[in-house]
Short mmCIF file of C-alpha atoms in Angstrom, two decimals:
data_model
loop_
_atom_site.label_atom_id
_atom_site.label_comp_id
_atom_site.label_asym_id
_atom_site.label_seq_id
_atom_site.Cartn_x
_atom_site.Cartn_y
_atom_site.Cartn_z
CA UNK Y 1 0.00 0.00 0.00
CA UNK Y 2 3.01 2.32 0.67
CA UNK Y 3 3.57 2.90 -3.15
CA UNK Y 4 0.17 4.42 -3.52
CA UNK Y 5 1.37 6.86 -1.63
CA UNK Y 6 3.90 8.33 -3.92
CA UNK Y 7 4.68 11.99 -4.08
CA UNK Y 8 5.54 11.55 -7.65
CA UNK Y 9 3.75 13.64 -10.06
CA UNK Y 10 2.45 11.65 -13.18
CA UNK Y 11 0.17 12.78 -15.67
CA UNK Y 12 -3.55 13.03 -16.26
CA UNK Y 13 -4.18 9.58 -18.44
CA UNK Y 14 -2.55 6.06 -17.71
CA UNK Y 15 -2.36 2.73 -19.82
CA UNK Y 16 -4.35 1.14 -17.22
CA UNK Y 17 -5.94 -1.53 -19.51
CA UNK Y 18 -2.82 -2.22 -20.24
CA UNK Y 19 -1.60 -2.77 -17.24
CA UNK Y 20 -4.95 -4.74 -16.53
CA UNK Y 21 -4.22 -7.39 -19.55
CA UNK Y 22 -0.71 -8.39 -17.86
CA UNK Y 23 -3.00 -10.31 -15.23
CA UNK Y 24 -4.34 -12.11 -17.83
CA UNK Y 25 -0.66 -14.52 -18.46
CA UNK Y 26 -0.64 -15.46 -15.22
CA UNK Y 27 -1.79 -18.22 -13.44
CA UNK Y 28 -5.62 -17.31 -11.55
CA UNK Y 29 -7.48 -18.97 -9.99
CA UNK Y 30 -11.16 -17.87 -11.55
CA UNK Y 31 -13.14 -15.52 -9.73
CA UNK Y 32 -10.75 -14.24 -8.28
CA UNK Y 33 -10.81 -10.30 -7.35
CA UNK Y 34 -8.30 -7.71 -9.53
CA UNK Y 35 -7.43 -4.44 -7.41
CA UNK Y 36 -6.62 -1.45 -9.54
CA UNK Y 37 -5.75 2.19 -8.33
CA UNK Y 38 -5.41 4.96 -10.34
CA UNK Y 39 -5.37 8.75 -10.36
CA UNK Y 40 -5.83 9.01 -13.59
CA UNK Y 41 -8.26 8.13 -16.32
CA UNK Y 42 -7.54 5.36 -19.35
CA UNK Y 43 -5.57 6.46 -22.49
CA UNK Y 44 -5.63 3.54 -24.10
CA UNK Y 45 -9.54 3.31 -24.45
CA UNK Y 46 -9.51 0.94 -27.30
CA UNK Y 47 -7.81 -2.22 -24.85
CA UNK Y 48 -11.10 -1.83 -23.03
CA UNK Y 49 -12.85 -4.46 -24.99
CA UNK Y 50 -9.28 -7.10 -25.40
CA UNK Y 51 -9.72 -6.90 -21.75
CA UNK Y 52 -13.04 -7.69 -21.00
CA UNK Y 53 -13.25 -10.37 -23.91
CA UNK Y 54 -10.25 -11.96 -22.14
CA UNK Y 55 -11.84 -11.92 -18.98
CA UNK Y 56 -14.88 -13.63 -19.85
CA UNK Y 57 -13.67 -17.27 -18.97
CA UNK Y 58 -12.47 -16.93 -15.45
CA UNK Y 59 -14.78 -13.60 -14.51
CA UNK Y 60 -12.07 -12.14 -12.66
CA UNK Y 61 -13.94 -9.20 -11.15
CA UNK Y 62 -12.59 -5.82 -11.66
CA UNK Y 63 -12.00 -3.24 -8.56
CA UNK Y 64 -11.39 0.25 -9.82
CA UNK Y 65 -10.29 3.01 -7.38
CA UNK Y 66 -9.82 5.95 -8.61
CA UNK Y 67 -7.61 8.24 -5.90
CA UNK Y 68 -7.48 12.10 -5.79
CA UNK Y 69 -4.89 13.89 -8.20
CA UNK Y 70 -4.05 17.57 -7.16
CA UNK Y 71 -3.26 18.33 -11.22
CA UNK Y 72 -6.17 16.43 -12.56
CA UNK Y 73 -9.62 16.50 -11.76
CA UNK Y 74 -11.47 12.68 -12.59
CA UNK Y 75 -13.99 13.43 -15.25
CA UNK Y 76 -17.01 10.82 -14.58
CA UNK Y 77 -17.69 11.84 -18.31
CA UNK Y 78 -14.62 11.44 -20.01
CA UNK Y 79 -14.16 8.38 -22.36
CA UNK Y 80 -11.20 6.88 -20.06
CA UNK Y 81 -12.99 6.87 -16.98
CA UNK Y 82 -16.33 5.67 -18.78
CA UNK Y 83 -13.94 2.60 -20.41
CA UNK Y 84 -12.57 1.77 -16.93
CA UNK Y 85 -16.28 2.04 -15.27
CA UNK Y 86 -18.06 -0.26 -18.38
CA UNK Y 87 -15.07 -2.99 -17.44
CA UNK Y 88 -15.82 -2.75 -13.97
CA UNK Y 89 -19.70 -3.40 -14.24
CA UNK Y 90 -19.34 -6.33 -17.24
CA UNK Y 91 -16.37 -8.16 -14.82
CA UNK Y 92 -18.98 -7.92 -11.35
CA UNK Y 93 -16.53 -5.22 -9.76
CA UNK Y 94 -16.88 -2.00 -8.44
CA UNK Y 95 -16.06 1.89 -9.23
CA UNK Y 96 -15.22 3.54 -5.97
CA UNK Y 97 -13.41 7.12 -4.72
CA UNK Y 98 -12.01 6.72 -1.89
CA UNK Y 99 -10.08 10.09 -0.28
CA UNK Y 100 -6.08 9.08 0.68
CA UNK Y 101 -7.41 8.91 4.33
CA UNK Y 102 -10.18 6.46 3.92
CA UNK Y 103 -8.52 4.09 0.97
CA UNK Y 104 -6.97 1.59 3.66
CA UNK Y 105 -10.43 0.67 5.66
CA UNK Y 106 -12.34 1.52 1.93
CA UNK Y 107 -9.90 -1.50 0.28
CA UNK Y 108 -9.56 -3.60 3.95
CA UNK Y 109 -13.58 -4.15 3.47
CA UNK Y 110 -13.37 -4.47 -0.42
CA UNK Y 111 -11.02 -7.61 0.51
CA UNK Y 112 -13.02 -8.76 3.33
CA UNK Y 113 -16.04 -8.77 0.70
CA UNK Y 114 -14.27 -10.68 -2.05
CA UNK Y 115 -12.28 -13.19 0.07
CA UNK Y 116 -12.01 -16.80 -0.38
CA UNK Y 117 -15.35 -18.07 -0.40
CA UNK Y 118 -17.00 -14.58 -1.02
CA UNK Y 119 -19.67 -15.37 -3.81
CA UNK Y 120 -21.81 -13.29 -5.71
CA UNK Y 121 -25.65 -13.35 -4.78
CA UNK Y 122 -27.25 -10.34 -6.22
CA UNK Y 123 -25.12 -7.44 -8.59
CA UNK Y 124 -26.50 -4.15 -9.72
CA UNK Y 125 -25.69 -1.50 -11.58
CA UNK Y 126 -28.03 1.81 -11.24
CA UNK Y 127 -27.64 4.78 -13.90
CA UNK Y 128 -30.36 6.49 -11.60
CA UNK Y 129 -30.64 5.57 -8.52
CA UNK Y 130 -34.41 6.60 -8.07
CA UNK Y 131 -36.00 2.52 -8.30
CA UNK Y 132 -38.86 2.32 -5.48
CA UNK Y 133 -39.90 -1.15 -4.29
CA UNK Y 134 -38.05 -4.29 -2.50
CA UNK Y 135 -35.90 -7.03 -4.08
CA UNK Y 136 -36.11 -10.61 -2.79
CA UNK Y 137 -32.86 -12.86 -2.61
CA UNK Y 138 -32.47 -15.97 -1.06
CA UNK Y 139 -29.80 -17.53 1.94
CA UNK Y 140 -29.18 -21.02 1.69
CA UNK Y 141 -27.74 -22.95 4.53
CA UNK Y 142 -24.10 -23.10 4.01
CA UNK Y 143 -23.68 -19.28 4.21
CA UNK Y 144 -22.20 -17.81 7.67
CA UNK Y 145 -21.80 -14.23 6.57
CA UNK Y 146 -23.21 -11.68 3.89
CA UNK Y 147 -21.72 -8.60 2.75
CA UNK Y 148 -22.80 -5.42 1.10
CA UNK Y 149 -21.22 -2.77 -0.61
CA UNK Y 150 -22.03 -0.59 -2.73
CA UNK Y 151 -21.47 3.04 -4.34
CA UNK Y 152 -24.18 6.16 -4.15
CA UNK Y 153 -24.75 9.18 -2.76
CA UNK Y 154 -26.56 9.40 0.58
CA UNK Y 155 -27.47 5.21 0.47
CA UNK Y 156 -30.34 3.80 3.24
CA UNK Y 157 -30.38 -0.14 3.18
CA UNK Y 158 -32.75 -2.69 4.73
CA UNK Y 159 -32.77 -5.84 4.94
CA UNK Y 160 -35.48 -7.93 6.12
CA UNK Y 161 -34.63 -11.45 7.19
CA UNK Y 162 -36.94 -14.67 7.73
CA UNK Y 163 -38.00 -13.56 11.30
CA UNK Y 164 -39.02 -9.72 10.00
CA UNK Y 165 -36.15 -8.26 11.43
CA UNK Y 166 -36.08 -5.30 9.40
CA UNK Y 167 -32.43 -4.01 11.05
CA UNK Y 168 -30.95 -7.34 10.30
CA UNK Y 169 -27.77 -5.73 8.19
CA UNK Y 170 -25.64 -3.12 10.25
CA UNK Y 171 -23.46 -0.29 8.46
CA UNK Y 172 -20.34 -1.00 9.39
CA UNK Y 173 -18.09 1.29 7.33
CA UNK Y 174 -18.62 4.82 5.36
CA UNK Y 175 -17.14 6.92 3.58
CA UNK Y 176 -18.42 9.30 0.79
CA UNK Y 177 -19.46 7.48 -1.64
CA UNK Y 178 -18.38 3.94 -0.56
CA UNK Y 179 -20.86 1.88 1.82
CA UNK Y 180 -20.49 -1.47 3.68
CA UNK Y 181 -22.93 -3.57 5.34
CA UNK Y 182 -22.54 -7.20 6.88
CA UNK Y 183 -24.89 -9.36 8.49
CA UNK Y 184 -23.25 -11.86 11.21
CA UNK Y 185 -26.34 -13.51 12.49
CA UNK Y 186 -27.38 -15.24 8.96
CA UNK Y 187 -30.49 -17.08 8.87
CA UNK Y 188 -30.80 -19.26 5.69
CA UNK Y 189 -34.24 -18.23 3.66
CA UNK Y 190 -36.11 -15.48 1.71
CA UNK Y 191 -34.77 -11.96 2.46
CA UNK Y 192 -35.96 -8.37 0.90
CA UNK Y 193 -33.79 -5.64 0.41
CA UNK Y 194 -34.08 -2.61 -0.50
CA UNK Y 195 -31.55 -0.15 -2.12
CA UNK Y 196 -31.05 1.78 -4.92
CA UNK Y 197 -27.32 2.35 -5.97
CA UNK Y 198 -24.48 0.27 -7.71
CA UNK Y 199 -24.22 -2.65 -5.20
CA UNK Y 200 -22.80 -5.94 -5.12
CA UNK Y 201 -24.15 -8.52 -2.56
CA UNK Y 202 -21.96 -11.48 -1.43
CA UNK Y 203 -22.09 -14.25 0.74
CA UNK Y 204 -19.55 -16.72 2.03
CA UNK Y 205 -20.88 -20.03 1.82
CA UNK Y 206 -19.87 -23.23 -0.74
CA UNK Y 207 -21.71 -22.44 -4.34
CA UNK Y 208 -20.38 -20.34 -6.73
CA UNK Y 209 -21.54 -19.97 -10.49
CA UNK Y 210 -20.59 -20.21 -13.97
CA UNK Y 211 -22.88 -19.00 -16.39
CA UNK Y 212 -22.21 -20.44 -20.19
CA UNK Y 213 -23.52 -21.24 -23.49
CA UNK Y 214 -23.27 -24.23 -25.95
CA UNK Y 215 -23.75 -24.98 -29.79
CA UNK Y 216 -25.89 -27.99 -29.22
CA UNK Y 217 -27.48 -29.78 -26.32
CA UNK Y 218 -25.05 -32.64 -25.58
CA UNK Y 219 -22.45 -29.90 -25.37
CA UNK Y 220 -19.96 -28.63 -22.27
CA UNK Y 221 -20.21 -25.09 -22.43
CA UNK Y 222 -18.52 -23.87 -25.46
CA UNK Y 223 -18.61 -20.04 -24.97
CA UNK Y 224 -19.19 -17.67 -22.19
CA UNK Y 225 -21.22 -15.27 -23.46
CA UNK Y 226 -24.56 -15.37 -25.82
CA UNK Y 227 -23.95 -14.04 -29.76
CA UNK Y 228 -26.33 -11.37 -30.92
CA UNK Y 229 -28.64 -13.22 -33.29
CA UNK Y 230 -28.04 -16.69 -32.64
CA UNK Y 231 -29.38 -19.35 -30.64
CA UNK Y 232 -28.04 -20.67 -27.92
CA UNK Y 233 -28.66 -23.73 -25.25
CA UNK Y 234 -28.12 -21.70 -22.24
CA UNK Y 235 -25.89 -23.47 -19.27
CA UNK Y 236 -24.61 -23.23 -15.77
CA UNK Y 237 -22.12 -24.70 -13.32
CA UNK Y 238 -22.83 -24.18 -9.23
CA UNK Y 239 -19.80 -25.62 -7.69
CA UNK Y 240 -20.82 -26.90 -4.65
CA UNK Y 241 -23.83 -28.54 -6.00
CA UNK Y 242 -22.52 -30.90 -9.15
CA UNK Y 243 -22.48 -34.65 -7.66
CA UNK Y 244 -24.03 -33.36 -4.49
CA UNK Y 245 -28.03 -33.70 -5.49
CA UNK Y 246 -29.85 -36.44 -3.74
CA UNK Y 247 -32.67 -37.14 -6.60
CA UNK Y 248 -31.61 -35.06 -10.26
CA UNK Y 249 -34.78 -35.55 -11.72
CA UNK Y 250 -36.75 -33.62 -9.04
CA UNK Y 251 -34.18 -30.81 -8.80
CA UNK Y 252 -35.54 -27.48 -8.30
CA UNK Y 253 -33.26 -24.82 -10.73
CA UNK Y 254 -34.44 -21.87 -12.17
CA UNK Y 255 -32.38 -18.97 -14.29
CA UNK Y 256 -33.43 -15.27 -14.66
CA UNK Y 257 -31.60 -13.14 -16.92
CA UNK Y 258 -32.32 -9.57 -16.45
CA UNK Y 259 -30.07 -6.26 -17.85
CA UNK Y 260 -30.28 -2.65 -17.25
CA UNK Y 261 -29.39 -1.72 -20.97
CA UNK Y 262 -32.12 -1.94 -23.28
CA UNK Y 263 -34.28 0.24 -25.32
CA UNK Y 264 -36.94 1.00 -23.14
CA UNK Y 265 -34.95 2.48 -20.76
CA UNK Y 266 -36.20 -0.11 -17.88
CA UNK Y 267 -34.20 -1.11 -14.89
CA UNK Y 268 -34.27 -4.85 -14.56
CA UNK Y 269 -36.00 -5.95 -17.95
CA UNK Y 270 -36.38 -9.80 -18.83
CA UNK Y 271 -34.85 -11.16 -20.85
CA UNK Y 272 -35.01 -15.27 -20.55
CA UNK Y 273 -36.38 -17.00 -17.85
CA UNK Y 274 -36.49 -20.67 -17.12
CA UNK Y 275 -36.59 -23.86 -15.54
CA UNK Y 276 -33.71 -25.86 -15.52
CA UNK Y 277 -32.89 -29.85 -15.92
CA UNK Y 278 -29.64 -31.39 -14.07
CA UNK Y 279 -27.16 -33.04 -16.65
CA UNK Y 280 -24.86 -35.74 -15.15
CA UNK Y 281 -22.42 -35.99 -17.73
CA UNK Y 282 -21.31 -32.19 -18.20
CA UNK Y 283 -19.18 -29.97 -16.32
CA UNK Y 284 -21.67 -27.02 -16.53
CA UNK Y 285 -24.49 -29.41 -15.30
CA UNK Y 286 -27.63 -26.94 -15.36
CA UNK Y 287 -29.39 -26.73 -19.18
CA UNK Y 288 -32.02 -23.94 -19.44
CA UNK Y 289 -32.90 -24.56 -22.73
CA UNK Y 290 -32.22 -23.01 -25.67
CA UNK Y 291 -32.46 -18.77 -25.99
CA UNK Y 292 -31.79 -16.05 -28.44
CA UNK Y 293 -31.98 -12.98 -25.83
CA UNK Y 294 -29.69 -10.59 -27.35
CA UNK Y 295 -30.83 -7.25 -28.32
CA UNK Y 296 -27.87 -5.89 -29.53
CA UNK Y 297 -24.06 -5.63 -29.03
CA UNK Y 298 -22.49 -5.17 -25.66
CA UNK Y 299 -25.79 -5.61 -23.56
CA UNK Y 300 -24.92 -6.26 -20.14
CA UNK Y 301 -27.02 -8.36 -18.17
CA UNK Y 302 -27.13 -10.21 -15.15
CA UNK Y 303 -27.69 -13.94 -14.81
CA UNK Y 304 -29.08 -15.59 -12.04
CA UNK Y 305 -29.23 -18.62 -10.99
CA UNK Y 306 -31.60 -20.35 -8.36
CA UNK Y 307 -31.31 -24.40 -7.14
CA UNK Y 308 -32.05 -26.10 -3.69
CA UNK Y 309 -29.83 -27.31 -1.26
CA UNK Y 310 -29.58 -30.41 0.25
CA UNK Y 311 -31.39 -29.25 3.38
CA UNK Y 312 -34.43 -27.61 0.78
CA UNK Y 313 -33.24 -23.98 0.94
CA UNK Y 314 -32.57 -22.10 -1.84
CA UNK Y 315 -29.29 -21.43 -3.70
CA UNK Y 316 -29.02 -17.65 -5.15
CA UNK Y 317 -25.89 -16.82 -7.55
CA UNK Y 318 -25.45 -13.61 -9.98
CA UNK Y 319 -23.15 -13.49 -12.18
CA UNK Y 320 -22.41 -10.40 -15.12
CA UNK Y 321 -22.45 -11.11 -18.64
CA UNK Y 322 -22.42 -9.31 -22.14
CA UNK Y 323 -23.97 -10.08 -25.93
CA UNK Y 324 -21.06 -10.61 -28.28
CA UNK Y 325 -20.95 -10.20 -31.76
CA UNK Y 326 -19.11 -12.72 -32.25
CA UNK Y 327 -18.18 -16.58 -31.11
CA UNK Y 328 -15.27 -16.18 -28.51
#
């Protein structure tokens, strides 16, 4: 952390994708989280897209922290920070701006949040934070904490466990922009929240998800992301759960795919929903059927997945996705 603190003087734009790609020749385990702080915006805009099409295998998700430059103010608007922001959100990560005196507890929570274990169960990413209404996610019984964080102005969570405790998340760090919640006493079952910023939602427990796609129906997943203007049998892998389902042909699974990005301007539009069958002789061992969702070119979305447990509670995983253009 002590080189962030530099007293040199650099300029106003960076090669920070980059610096990003050089991740992607080493050896990572998927998943897992990449930390990047900056005081300065993107220059080299056009690596935006080699990164995140690299990236779409092992979903490592992207942190961005931008820190305060005394020469150069961050423009939210500006092409470089927009680039950074867009590979944030399609990688699951965050965009945060954290002050030099709050980065340390600001990244010491971002860690705790994406730590071994830490999986995704609900991801959003707000344009307007101005949505009205509840969300309902689900615990299942291996979790033993949940985290919250996300990024707004001004943010009020609750969340509302199985018992109706309404206070059952507590704020435990804040700073500007940059919020953290955790709930310690976790009671597996149907929670609601309610928020309205950029948030990501995880819980330690033992499932974690792989969304995919393949050509034909006998198929392990041959791509990661769904092609504009092709069908596709829509898969998904929830570690934790492959060889561990008492009776496959009563599993409960379910996938909603929702995105922010459309046409009509609607937060949390379908896109495909469906049940979903267990297949013993795959890797990605969930098939939802087969889908042509795509409305056009570099739609994000976010895909989740819902399957019981072996004690009957429900399994919730999110994961981020895009629509390609192309076979990757």
């Amino acid at each position: 952390m002590s080189a962030i603190y530099t007293t040199n003087v650099g300029g106003c734009e960076e090669q920070t994708f980059n610096a990003i790609s050089s991740v992607f020749v080493q050896t990572v385990n998927p998943k897992s989280a990449i930390y990047v702080f900056t005081d300065a915006i993107a220059s080299d805009v056009d690596q935006w897209r080699t990164v995140t099409e690299t990236n779409t295998r092992r979903k490592l998700p992207i942190y961005t922290m931008f820190l305060p430059n005394a020469n150069c103010t961050i423009n939210q608007y500006s092409e470089g920070y927009r680039a950074l922001q867009r590979a944030s959100e399609f990688s699951g990560g965050l965009t945060q701006q954290p002050t030099l005196d709050s980065l340390e507890k600001i990244f010491q929570y971002t860690m705790k949040a994406t730590s071994y274990r830490m999986n995704s169960v609900l991801t959003d990413d707000l344009n307007q934070c101005d949505t009205k209404g509840s969300r309902i996610f689900f615990i299942d019984s291996s979790a033993d904490s949940i985290i919250i964080f996300a990024v707004g102005q001004n943010l009020i969570l609750s969340v509302t466990d199985p018992n109706w405790n309404k206070s059952a998340a507590l704020l435990v760090y804040n700073s500007n922009t940059s919020y953290f919640w955790e709930v310690t006493n976790v009671i597996p079952g149907e929670h609601l929240l309610s928020i309205t910023s950029q948030n990501v939602f995880m819980s330690r427990s033992d499932y974690d998800l792989f969304f995919g796609t393949a050509n034909v129906i006998d198929e392990d997943a041959s791509d990661t992301e769904p092609v504009v203007g092709k069908a596709k049998h829509i898969v998904a892998q929830l570690n934790g759960l492959y060889n561990a389902v008492q009776d496959r042909f009563r599993l409960f699974a379910e996938i909603t795919i929702t995105t922010n990005i459309n046409r009509d301007n609607q937060m949390h539009k379908p896109m495909y929903f469906s049940s979903g069958k267990y297949r013993d002789g795959c890797g990605y061992h969930l098939y939802f059927g087969l889908a042509s969702f795509c409305e056009f070119a570099d739609q994000q979305f976010y895909a989740t997945v819902y399957a019981d447990d072996k004690n009957g509670y429900t399994i919730q995983r999110t994961t981020t996705g895009y629509c390609s253009m192309s076979t990757l």
